[in-house]
Coordinates of N, CA and C in Angstrom, one line a residue:
X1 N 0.8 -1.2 0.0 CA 0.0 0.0 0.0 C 0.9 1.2 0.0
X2 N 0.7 2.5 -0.9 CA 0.8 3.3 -0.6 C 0.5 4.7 -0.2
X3 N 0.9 5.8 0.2 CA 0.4 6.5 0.5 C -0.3 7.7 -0.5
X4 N -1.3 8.0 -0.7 CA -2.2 8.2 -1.2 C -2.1 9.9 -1.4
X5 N -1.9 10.7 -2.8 CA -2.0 10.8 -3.2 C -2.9 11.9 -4.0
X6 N -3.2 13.1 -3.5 CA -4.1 14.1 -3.8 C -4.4 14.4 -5.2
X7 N -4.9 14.1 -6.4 CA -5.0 14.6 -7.3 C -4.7 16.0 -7.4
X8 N -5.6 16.7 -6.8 CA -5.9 18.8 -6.8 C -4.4 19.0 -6.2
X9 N -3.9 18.2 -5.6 CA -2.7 19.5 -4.9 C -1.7 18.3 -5.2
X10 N -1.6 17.4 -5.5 CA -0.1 16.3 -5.3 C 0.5 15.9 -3.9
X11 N -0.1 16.5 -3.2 CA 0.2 16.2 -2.2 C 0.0 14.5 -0.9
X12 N 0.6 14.5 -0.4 CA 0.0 13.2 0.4 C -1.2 13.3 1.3
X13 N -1.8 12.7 1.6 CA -3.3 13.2 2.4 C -3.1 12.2 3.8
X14 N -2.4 11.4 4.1 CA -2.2 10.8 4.9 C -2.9 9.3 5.2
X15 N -3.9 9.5 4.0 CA -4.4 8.0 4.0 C -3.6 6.8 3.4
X16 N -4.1 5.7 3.1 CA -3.6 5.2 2.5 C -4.2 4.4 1.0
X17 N -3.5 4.1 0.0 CA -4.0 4.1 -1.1 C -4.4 2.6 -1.6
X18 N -5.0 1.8 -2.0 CA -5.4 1.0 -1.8 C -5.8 0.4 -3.2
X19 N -6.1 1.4 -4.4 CA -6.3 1.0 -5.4 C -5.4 1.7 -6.3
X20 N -5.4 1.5 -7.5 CA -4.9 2.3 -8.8 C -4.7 3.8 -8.7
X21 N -5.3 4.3 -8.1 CA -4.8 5.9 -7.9 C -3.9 6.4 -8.4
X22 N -3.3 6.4 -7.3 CA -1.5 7.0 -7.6 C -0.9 6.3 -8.9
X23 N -1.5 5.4 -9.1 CA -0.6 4.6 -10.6 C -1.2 5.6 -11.7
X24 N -2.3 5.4 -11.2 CA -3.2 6.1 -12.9 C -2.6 7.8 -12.8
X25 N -2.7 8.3 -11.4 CA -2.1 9.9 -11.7 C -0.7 10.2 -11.8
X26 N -0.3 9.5 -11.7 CA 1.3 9.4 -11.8 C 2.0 9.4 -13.3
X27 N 1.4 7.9 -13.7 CA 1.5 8.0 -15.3 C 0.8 9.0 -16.0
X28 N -0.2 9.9 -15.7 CA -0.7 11.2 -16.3 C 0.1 12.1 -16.2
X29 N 0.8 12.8 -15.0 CA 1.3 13.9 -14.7 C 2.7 14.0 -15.0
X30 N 3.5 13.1 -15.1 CA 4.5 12.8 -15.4 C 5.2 12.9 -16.5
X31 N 6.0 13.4 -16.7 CA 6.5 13.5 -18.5 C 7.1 12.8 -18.9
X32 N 6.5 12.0 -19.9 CA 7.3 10.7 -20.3 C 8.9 11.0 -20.5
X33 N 9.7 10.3 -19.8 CA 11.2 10.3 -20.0 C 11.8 10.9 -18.9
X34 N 11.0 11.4 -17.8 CA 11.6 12.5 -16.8 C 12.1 11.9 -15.6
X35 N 11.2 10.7 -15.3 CA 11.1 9.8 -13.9 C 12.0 9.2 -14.2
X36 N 13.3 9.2 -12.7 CA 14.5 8.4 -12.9 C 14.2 6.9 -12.6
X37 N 13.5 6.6 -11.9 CA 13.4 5.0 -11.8 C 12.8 4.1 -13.1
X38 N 12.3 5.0 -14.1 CA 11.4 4.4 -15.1 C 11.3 5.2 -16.1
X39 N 12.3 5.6 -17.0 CA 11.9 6.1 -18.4 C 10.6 6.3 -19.1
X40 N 10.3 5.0 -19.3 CA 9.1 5.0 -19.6 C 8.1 5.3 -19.2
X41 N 8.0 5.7 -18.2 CA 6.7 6.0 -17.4 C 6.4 7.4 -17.6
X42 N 5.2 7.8 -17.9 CA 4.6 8.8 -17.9 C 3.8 9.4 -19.3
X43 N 3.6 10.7 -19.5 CA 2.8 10.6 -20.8 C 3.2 12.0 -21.2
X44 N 2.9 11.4 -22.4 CA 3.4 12.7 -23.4 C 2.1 14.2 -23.4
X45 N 1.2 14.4 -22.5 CA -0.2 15.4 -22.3 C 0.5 16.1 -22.3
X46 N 2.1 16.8 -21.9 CA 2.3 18.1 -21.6 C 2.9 18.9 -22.7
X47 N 2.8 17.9 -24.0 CA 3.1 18.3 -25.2 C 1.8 19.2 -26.1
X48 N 0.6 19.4 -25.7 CA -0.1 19.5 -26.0 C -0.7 20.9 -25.7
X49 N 0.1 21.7 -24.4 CA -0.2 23.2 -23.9 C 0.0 23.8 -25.0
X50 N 1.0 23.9 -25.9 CA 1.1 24.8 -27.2 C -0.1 24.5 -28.4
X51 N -1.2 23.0 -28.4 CA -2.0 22.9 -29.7 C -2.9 23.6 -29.3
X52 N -3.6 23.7 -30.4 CA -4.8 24.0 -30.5 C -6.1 23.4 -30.3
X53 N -7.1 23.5 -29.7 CA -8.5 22.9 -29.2 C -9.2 22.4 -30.8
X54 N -8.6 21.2 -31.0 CA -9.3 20.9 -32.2 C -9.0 19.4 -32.6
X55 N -10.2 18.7 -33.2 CA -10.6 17.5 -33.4 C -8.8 16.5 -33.2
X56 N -8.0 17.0 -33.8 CA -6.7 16.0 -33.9 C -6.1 15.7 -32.6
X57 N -6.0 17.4 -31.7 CA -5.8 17.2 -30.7 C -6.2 16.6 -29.6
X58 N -7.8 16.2 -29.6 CA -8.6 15.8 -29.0 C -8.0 14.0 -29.0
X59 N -7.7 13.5 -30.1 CA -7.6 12.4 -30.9 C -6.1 11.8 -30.4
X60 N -5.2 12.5 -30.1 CA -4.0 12.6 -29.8 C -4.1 12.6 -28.1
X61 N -4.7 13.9 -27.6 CA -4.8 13.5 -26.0 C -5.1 11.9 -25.5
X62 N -6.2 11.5 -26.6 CA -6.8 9.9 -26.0 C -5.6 9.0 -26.9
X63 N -4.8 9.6 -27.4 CA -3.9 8.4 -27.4 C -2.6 8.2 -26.5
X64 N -2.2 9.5 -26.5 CA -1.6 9.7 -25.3 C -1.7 9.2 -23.6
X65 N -3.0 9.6 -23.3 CA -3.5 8.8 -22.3 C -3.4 7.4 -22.1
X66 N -3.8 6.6 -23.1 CA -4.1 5.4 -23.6 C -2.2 4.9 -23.3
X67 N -1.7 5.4 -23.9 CA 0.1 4.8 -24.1 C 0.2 5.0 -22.3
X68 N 0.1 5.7 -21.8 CA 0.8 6.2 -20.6 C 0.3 5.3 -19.9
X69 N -1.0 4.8 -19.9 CA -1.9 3.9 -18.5 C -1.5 2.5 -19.2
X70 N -1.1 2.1 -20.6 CA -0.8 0.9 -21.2 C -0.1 0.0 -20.5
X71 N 0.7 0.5 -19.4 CA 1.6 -0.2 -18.6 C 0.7 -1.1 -17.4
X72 N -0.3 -0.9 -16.8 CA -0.6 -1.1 -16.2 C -1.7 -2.6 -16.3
X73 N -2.3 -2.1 -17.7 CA -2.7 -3.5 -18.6 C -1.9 -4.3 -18.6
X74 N -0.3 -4.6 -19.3 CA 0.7 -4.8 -19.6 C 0.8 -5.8 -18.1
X75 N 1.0 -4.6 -17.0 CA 1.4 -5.7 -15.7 C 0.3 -6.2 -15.0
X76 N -0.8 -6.8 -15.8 CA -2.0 -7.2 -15.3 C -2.0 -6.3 -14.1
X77 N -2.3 -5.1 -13.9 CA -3.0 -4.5 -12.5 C -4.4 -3.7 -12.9
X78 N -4.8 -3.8 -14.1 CA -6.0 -3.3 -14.7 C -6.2 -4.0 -16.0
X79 N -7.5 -4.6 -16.1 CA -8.1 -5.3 -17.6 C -8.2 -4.6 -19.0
X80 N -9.0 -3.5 -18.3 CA -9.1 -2.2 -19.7 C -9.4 -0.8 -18.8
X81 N -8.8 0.3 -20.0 CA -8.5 1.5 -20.1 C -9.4 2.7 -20.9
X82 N -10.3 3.4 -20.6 CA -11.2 4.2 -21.5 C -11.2 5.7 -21.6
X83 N -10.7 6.0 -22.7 CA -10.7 7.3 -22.3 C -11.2 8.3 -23.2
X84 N -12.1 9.4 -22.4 CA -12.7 10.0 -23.7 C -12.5 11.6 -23.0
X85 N -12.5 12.4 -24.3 CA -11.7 13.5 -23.9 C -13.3 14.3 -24.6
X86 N -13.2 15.6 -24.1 CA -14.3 16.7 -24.0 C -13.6 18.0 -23.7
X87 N -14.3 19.3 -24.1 CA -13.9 20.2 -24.6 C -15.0 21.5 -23.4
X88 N -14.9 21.3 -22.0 CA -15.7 22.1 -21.7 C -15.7 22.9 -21.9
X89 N -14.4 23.5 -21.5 CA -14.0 24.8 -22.1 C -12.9 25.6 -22.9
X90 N -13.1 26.9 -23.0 CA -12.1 27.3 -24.1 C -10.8 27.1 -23.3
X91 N -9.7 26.3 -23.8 CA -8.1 26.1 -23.2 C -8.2 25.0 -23.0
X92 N -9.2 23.8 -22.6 CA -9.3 23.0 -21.7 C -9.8 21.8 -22.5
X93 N -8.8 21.2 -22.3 CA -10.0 19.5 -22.8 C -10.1 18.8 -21.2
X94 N -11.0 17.7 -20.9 CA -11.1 16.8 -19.9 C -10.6 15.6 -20.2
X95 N -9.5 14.6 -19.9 CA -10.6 13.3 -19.9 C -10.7 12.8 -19.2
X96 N -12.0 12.2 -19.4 CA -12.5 11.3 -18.4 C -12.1 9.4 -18.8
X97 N -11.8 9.2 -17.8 CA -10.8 8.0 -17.6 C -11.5 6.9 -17.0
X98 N -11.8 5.8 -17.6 CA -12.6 4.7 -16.9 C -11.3 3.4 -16.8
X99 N -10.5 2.9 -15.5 CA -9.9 1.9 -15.0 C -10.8 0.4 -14.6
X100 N -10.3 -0.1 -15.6 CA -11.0 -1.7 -14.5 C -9.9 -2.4 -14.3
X101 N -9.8 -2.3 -12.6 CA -8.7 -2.8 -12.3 C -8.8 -4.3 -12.1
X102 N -7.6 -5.3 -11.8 CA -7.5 -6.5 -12.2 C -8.7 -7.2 -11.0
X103 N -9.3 -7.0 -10.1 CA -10.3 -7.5 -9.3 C -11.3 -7.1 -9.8
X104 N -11.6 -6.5 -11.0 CA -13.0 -6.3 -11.4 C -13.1 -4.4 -10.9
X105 N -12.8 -4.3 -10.1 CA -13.6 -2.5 -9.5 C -13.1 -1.6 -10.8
X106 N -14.3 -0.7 -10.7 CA -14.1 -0.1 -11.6 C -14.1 1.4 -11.6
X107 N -12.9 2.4 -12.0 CA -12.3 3.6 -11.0 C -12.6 4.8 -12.1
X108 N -13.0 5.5 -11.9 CA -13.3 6.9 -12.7 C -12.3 8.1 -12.4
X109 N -11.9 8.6 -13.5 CA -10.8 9.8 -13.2 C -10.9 10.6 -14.3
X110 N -10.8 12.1 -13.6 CA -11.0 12.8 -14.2 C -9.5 13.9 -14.7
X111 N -8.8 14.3 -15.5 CA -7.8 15.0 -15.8 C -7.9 16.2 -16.6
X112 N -7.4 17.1 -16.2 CA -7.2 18.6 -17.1 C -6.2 18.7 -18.1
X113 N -6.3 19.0 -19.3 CA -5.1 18.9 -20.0 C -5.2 20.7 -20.9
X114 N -4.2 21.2 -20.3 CA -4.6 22.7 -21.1 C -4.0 22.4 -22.5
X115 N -4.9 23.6 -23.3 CA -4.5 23.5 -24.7 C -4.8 24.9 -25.0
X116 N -4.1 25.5 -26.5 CA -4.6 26.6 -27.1 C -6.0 27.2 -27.3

């Protein structure tokens, strides 16, 4: 178990973490190639502050997402990965992230990705 993890602030909250959490925001926030224990780990979203709010972009965030949480499929700790991206607002896509982790539960997450 780890410790757990605040989405809004990054910070630790003092609980403890119990599910995918910290895996799934971790590989989001992280910039692929940055994390010294793991190269690999993380996702290319922060490439994306300079595009522009438009269909490719959109198409590209869910693939991005998609590569970054891959690992997790990969080491059987989640079955499948869903991710669909939306445009509340102007700068802003969402996605909304559906995890089904390897026991069946099934984890909802939500992420900000700014864009032009």
């Amino acid at each position: 178990m780890d410790a757990y993890i605040d989405h809004t602030t990054g910070d630790y909250t003092g609980q403890r973490c119990t599910d995918l959490h910290n895996a799934v925001w971790l590989r989001l926030r992280i910039r692929k190639g940055t994390y010294w224990a793991d190269p690999q780990m993380g996702s290319r979203l922060h490439e994306l502050a300079r595009a522009k709010d438009m269909p490719q972009t959109h198409t590209l965030a869910r693939q991005y997402a998609e590569q970054a949480l891959q690992p997790l499929i990969d080491d059987k700790r989640a079955t499948a990965v869903d991710v669909v991206v939306t445009s509340p607002e102007t700068g802003w896509l969402r996605l909304s992230i559906t995890v089904t982790s390897a026991g069946g539960d099934v984890l909802t997450f939500r992420h900000p990705v700014k864009v032009v």
